[in-house]
Short mmCIF file of C-alpha atoms and ligand atoms in Angstrom, two decimals:
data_model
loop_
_atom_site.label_atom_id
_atom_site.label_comp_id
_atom_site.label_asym_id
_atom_site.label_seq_id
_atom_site.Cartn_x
_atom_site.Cartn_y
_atom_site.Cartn_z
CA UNK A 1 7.13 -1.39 0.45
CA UNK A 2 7.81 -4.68 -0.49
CA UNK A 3 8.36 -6.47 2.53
CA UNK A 4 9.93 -9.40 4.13
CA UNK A 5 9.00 -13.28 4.34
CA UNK A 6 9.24 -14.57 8.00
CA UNK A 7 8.86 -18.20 8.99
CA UNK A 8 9.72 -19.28 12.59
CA UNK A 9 12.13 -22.24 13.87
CA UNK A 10 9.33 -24.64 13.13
CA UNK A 11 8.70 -23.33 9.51
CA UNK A 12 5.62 -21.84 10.39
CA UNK A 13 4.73 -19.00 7.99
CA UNK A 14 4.87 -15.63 9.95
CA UNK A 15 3.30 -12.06 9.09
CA UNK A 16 5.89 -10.39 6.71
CA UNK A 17 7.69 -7.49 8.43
CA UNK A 18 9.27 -4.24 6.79
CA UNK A 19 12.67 -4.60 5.95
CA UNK A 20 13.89 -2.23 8.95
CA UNK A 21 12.24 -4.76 11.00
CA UNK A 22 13.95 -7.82 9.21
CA UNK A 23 17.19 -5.72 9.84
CA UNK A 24 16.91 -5.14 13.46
CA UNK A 25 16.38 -9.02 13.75
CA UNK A 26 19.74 -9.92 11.78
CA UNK A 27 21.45 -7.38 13.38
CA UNK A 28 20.52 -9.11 17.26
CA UNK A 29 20.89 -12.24 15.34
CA UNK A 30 17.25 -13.32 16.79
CA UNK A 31 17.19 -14.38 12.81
CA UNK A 32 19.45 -15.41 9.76
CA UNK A 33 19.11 -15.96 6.35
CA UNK A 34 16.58 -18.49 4.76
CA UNK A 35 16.87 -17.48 1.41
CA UNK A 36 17.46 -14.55 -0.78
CA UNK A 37 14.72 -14.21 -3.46
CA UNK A 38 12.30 -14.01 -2.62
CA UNK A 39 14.22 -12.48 0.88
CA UNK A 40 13.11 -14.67 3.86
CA UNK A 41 14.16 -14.87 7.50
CA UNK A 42 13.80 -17.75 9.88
CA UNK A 43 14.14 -17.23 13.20
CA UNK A 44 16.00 -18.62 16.16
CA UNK A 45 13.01 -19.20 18.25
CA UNK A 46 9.22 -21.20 17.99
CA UNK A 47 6.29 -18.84 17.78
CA UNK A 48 3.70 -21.68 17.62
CA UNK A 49 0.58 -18.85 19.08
CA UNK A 50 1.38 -15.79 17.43
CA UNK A 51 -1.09 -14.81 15.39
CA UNK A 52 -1.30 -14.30 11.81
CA UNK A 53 -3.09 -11.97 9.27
CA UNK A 54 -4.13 -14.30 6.26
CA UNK A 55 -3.14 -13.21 3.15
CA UNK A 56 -4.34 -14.21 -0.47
CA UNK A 57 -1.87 -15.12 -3.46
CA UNK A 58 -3.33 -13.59 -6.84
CA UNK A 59 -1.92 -14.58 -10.55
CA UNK A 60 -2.40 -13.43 -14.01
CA UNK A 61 -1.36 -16.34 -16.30
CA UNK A 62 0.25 -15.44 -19.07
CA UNK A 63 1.93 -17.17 -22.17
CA UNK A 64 5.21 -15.37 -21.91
CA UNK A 65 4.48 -13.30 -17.73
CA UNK A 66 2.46 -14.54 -15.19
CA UNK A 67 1.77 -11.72 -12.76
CA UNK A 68 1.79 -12.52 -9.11
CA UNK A 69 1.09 -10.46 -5.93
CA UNK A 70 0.20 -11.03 -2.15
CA UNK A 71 -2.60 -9.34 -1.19
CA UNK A 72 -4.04 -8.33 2.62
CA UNK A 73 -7.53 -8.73 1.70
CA UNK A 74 -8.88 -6.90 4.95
CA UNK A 75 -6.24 -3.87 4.71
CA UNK A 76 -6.06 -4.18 0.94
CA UNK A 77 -2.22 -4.07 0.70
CA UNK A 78 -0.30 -5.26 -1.40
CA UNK A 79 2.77 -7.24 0.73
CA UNK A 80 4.84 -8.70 -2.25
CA UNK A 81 4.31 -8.71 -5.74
CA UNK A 82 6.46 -11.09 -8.51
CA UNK A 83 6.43 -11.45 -12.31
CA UNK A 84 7.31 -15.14 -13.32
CA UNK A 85 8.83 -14.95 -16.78
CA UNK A 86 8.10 -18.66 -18.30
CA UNK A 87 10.18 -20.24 -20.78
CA UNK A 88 7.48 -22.02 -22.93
CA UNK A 89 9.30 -20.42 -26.33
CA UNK A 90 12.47 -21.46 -25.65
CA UNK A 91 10.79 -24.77 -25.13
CA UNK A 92 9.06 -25.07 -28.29
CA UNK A 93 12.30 -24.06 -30.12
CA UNK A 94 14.13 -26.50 -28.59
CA UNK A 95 11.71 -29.60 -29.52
CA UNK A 96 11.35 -28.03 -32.99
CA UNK A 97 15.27 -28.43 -33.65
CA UNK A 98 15.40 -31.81 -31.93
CA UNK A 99 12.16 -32.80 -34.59
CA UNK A 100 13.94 -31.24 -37.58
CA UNK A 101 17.20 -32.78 -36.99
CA UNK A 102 15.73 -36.19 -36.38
CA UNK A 103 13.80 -36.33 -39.71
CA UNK A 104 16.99 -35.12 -41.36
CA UNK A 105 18.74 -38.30 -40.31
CA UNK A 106 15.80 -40.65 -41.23
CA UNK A 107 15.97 -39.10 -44.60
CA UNK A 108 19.61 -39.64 -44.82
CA UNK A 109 20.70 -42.62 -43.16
CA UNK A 110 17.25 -44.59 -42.18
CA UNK A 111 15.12 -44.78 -44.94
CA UNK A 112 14.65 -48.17 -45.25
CA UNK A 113 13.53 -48.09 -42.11
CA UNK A 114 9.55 -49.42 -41.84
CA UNK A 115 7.38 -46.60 -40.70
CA UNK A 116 6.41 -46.35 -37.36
CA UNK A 117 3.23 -44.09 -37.05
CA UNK A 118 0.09 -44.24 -34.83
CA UNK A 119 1.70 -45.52 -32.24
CA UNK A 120 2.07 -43.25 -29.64
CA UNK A 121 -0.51 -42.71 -26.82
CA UNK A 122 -0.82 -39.29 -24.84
CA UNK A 123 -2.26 -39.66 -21.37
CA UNK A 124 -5.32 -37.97 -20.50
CA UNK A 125 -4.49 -34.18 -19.64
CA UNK A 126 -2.23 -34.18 -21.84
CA UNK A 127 -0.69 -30.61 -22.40
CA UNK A 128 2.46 -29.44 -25.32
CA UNK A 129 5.52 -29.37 -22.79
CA UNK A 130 6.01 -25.73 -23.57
CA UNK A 131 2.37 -25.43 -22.17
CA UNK A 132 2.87 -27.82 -19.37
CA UNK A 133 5.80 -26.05 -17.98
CA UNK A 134 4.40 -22.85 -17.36
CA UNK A 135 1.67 -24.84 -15.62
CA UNK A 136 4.47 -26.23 -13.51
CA UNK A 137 6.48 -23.05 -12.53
CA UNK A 138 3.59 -21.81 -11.50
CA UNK A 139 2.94 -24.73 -9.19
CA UNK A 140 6.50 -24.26 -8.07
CA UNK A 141 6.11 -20.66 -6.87
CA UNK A 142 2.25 -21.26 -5.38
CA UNK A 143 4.06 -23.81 -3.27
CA UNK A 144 7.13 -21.65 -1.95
CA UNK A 145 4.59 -18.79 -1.15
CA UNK A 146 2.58 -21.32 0.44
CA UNK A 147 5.92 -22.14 2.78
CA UNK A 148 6.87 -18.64 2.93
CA UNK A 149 3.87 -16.55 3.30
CA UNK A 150 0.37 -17.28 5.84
CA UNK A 151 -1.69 -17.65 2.24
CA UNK A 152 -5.05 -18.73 3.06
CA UNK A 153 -7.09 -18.17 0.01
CA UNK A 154 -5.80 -18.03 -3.99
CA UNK A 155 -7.44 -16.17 -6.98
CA UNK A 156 -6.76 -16.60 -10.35
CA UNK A 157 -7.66 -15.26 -13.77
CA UNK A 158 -9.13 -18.45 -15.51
CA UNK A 159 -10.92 -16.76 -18.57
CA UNK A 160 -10.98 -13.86 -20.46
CA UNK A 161 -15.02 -13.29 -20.80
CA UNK A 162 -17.34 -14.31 -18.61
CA UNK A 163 -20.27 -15.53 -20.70
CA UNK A 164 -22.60 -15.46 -18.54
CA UNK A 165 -22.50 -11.85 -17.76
CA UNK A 166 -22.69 -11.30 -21.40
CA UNK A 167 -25.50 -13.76 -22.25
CA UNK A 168 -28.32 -10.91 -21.68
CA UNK A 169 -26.35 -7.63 -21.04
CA UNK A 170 -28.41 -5.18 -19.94
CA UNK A 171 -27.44 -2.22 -22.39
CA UNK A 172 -29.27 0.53 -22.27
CA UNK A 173 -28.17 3.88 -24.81
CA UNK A 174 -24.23 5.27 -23.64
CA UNK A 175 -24.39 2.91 -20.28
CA UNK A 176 -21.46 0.05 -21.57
CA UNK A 177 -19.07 3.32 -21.41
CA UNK A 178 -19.81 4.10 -18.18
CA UNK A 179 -17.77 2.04 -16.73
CA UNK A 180 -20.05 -0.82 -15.16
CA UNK A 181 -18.50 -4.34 -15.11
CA UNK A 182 -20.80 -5.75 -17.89
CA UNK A 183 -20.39 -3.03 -20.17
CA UNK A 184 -16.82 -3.60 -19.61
CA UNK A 185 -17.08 -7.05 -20.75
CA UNK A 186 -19.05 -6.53 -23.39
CA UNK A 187 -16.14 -4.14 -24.32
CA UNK A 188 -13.38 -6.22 -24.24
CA UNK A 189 -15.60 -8.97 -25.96
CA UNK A 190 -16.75 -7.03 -29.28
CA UNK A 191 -12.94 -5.41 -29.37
CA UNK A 192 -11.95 -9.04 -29.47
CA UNK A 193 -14.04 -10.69 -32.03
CA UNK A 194 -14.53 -8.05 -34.50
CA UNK A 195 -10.59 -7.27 -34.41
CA UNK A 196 -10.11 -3.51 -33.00
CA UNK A 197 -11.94 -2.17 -36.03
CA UNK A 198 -15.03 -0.38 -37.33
CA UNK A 199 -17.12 -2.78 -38.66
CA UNK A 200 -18.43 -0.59 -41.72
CA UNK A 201 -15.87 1.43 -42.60
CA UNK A 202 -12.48 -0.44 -41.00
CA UNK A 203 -11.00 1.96 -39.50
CA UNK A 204 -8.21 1.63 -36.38
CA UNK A 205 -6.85 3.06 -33.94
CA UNK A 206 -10.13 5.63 -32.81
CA UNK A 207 -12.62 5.57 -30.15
CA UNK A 208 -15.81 2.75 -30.84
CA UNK A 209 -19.11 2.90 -29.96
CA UNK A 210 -21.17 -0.30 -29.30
CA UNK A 211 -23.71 -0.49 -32.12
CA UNK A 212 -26.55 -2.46 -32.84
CA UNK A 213 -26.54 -4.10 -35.98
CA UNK A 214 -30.51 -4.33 -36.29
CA UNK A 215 -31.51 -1.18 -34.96
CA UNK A 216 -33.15 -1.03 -31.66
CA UNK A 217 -35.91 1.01 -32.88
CA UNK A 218 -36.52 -1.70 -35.70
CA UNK A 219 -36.63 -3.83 -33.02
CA UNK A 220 -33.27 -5.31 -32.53
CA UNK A 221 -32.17 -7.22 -29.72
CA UNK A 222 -29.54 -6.19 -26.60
CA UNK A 223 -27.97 -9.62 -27.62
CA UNK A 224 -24.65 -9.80 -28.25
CA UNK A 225 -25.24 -11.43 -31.59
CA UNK A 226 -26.57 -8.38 -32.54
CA UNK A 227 -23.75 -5.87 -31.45
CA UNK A 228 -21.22 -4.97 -32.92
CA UNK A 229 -18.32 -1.65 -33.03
CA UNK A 230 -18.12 1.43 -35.58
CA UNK A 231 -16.53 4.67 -35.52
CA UNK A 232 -18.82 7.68 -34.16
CA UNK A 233 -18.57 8.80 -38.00
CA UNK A 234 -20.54 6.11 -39.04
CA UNK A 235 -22.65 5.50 -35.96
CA UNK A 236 -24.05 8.49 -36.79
CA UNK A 237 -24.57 7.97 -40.57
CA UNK A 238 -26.26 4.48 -39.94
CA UNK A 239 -28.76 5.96 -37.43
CA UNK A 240 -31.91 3.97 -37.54
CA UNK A 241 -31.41 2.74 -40.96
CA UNK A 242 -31.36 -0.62 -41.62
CA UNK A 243 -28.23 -2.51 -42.48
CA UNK A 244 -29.54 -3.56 -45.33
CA UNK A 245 -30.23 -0.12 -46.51
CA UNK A 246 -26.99 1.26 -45.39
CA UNK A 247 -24.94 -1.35 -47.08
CA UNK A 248 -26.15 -1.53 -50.01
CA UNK A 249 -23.34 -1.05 -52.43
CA UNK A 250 -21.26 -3.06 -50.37
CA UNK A 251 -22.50 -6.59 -50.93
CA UNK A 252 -19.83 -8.44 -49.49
CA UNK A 253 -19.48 -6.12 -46.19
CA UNK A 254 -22.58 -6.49 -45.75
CA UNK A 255 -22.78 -10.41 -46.07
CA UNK A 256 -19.03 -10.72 -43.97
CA UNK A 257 -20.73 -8.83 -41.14
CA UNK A 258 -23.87 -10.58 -40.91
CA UNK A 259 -22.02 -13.88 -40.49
CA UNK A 260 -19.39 -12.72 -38.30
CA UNK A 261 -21.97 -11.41 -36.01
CA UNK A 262 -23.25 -15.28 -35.37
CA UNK A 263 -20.11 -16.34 -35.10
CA UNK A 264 -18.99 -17.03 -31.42
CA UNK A 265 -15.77 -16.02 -30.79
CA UNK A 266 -13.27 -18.68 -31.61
CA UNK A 267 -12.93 -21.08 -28.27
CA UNK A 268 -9.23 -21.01 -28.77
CA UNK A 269 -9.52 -16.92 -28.08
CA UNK A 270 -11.53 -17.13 -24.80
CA UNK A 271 -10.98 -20.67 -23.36
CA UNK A 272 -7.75 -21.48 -22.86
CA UNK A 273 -6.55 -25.20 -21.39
CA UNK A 274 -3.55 -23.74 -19.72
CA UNK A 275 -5.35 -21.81 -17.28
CA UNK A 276 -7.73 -24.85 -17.15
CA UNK A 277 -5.04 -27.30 -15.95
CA UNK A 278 -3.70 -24.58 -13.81
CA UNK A 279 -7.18 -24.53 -11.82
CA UNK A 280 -6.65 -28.29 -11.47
CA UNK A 281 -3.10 -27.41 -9.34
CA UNK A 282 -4.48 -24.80 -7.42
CA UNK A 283 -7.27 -26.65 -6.27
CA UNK A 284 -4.82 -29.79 -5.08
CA UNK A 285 -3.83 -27.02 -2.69
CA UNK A 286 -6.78 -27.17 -0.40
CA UNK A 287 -6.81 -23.66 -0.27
CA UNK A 288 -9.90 -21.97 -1.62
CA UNK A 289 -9.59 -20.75 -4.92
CA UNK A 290 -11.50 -17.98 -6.22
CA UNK A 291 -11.42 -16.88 -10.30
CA UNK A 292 -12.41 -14.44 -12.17
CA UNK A 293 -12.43 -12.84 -15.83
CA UNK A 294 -10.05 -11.16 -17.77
CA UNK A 295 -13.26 -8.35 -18.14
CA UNK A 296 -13.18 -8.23 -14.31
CA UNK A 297 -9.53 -7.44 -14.21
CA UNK A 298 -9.39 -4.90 -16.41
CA UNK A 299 -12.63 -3.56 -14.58
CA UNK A 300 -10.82 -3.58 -11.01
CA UNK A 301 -7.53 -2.25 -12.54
CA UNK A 302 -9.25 0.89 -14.53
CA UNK A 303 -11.21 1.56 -11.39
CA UNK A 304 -8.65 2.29 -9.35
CA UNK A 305 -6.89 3.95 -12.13
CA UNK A 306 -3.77 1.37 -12.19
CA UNK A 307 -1.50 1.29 -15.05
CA UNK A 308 -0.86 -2.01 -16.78
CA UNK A 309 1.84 -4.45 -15.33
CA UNK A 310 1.17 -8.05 -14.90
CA UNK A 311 1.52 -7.84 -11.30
CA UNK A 312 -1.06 -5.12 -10.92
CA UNK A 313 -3.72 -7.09 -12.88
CA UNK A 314 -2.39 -9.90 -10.33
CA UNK A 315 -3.73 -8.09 -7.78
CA UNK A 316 -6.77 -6.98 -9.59
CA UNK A 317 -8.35 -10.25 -10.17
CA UNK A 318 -11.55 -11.83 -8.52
CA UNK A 319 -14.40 -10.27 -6.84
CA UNK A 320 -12.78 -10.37 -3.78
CA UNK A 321 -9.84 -7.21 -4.84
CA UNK A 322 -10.07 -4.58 -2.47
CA UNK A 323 -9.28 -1.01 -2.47
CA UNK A 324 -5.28 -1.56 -3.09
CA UNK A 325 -2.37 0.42 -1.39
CA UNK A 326 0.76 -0.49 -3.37
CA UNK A 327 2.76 2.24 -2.16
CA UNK A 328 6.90 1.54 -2.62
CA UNK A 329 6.34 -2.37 -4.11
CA UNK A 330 8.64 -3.49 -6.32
CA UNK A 331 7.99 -6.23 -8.65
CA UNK A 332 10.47 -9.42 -8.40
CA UNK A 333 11.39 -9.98 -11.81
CA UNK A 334 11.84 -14.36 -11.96
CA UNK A 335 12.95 -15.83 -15.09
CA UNK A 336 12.58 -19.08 -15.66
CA UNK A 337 16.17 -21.29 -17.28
CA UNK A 338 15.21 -24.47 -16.62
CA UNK A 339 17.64 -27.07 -15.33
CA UNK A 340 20.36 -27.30 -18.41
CA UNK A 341 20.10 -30.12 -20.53
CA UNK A 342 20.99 -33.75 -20.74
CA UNK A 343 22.63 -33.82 -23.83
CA UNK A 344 25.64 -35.36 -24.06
CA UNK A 345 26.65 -34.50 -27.27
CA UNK A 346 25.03 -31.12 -28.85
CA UNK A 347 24.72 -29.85 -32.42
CA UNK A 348 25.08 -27.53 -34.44
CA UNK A 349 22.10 -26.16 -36.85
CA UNK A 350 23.44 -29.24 -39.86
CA UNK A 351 22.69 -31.55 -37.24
CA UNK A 352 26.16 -31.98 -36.72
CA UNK A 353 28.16 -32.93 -33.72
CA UNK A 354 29.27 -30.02 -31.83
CA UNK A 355 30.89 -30.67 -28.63
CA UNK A 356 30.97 -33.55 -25.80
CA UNK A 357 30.57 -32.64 -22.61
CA UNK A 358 30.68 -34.85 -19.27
CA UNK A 359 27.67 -34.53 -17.15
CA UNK A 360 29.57 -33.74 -14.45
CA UNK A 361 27.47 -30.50 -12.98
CA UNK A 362 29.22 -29.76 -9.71
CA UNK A 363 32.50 -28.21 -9.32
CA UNK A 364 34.17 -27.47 -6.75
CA UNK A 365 30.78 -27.51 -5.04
CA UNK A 366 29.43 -24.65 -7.22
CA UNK A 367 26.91 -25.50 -10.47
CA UNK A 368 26.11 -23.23 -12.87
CA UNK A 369 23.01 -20.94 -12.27
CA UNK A 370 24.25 -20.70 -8.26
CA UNK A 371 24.15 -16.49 -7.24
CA UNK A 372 27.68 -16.38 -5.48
CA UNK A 373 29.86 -13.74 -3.99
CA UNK A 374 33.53 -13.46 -4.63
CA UNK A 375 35.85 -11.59 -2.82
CA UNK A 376 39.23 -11.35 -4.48
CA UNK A 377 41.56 -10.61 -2.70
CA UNK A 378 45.01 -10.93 -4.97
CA UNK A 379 45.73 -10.54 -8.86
CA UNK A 380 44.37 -8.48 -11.43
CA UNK A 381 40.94 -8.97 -10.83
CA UNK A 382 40.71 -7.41 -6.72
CA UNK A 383 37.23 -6.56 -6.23
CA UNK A 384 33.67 -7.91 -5.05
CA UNK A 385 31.76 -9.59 -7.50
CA UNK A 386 28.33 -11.04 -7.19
CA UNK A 387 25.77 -12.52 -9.74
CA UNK A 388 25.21 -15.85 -11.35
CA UNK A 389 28.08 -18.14 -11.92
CA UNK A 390 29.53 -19.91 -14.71
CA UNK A 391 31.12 -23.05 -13.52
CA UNK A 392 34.39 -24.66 -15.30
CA UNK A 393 36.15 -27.85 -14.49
CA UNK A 394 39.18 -26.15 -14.06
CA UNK A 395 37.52 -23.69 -11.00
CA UNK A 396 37.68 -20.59 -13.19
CA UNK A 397 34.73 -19.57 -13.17
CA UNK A 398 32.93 -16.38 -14.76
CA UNK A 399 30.17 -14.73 -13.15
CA UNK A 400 27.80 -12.44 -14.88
CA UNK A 401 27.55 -9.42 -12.50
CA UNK A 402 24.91 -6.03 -13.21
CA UNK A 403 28.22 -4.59 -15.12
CA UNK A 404 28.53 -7.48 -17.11
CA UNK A 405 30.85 -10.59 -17.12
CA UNK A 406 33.81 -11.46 -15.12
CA UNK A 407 35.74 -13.63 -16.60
CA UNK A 408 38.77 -15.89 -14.43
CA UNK A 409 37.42 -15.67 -11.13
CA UNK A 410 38.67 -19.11 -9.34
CA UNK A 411 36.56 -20.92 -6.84
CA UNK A 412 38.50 -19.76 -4.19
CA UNK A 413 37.17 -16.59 -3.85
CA UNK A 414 33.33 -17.65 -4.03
CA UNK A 415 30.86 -17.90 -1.77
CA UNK A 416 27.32 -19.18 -2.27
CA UNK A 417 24.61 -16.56 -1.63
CA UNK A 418 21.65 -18.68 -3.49
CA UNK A 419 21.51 -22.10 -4.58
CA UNK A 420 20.83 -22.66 -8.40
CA UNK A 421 16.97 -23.65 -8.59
CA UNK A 422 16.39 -23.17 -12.38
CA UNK A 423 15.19 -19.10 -11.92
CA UNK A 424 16.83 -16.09 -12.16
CA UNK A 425 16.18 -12.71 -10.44
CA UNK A 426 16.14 -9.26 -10.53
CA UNK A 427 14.38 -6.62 -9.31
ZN1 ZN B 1 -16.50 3.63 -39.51
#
């Protein structure tokens, strides 16, 4: 069961509770209402000694979901568990538009314009923005568990090999499908680099077997320069024989293989700055932060026969994972929508003006993106209505409930259950 975030009058992080316990306290009012996603109580009263089980925060980066969970390292439950949908796409897009229509209007109107070129500077840890704000709403969430939540430790995935388990792996005949954590690495690796597919014939889509390239009885190496995958149909027709031999009517198969096979995999594919820059965050935490491989995951997940949902792999990174009980959790599903935008005037795809707005954001006290309540009480539209509201000058608003939009609601009726903060949730 997902359970309940507890911080006392001081906004000391307490133990989460069960939700029948986080009940009982609203209900004797020995609590209200901190916030509503992720749920958190505060209570009425200090509780500087009681004491508190540490917990560790775990995360999955990834481009589009980053997969978080809260993890009792001792117990091995799992207390809360998130996926943080980023918006680095809708990012790109946007600066791709702005770029397009900019050097549409230096072609039209500007061109006699000098050139300016070279001189821009990027600081030093520089990332794309699209990159950098997934980098920052993760930041954002490590440091409202850190408020919420008695986190004492963080893991995160930073790679998706670990090298150095690979450098020498220790493969002897059927043992990388056994299941141990280098042959699992190994695995992922060659599936990686030579693209899901038999290496002599090309075939998809069927179970590989690890196969050495120079024969270990002609004295090939365990090196993982000299592995590579086939299909058990031609695992078995290669046998002992030497590659040379076997490919000897295909020339070029032969050559692409033997140079793929020295290849490392491309950096971009198994270092990736993101995660990188991310480490750099965590670390400004002061909390100790453990990592681990994507290899590892995937290891710890399989093990304890977990299907695959960014929050479970979450919970499965690091060395540190233990047995995990995730009976009844329920992922938070965040979605990043940033903040609006600052535009006064928009466009439309020509470049062309669209529609002037005022940058007046708050109406009537609401903003858009706020999660309100309305109770109507009179008119057409009698009814409860909550969700994410649409804000209008005029204080009609329309807010976009689980059965769709309501349309007319005035501000009237409204309430404020959670203030906008640039996410939405669901669960
Ligand atoms: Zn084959």
């Amino acid at each position: 069961m997902s359970k309940v975030f507890v911080i006392d009058t001081d906004k000391r992080p307490l133990d989460p509770i069960h939700p029948a316990q986080a009940r009982q306290l609203l209900r004797n009012k020995k609590a209200s209402v901190l916030r509503r996603f992720p749920f958190t109580l505060i209570l009425k009263e200090s509780r500087p000694e009681s004491p508190v089980l540490p917990l560790r925060l775990k995360l999955d980066p990834g481009a589009k979901i980053t997969g978080i969970a809260l993890v009792n390292d001792a117990t091995g439950e799992v207390v809360f568990a998130a996926e943080l949908k980023h918006r680095g796409f809708a990012i790109r897009d946007a600066l791709t538009s702005r770029r397009q229509l900019r050097r549409s209007r230096r072609n039209r109107k500007t061109r006699y314009r000098q050139p300016r070129f070279l001189n821009r500077t990027r600081p030093q840890g520089w990332l794309a923005p699209s990159l950098q704000s997934r980098v920052d709403n993760i930041k954002t969430w490590v440091e409202k568990f850190v408020k919420t939540a008695p986190i004492k430790a963080i893991s995160q995935e930073l790679v998706r090999f670990n090298m150095q388990l690979m450098r020498n792996p220790d493969i002897q005949g059927e043992e990388y499908q056994q299941g141990t954590l280098c042959g699992y690495e190994t695995r992922e690796y060659l599936l990686e680099k030579w693209e899901r597919q038999c290496a002599y014939c090309g075939v998809k889509d069927v179970p590989f077997q690890i196969e050495h390239i120079q024969a270990r009885a002609k004295g090939g190496s365990n090196s993982i320069t000299n592995l590579t995958l086939s299909c058990s149909k031609c695992n078995i027709k290669k046998g002992t024989k030497d590659i040379k031999d076997f490919l000897k009517k295909e020339p070029s198969r032969l050559e692409n293989i033997l140079k793929q096979a020295k290849r490392p995999l491309a950096d971009a594919a198994a270092v990736n700055t993101t995660r990188f820059a991310l480490l750099e965050v965590l670390k400004e935490t002061e909390l100790s932060v453990e990592t681990g491989s994507g290899g590892l995951t995937k290891f710890n997940r399989s093990q304890q026969n977990l299907p695959k949902l960014h929050w479970l792999d979450a919970a499965c990174v690091g060395k540190s994972t233990p047995t995990l009980n995730i009976k009844g959790i329920k992922p938070l599903l965040i979605t990043a929508n940033g903040h609006g935008t600052r535009q006064i005037c928009g466009t439309d795809k020509f470049g062309f003006p669209k529609r002037h707005r005022t940058n007046k954001q708050i109406h009537y006290g609401f903003q858009t993106g706020d999660i309100v309540k309305a109770v109507v009480t009179s008119g057409k539209k009698i009814g409860e209505y909550v969700g994410r509201v649409f804000c209008r000058a005029t204080g009609n608003f329309d807010i976009a409930t689980k059965s769709g939009r309501v349309s007319g609601i005035s501000y009237k009726y409204c309430s404020a259950i959670h203030k906008k903060d640039g996410y939405s949730y669901e669960y």
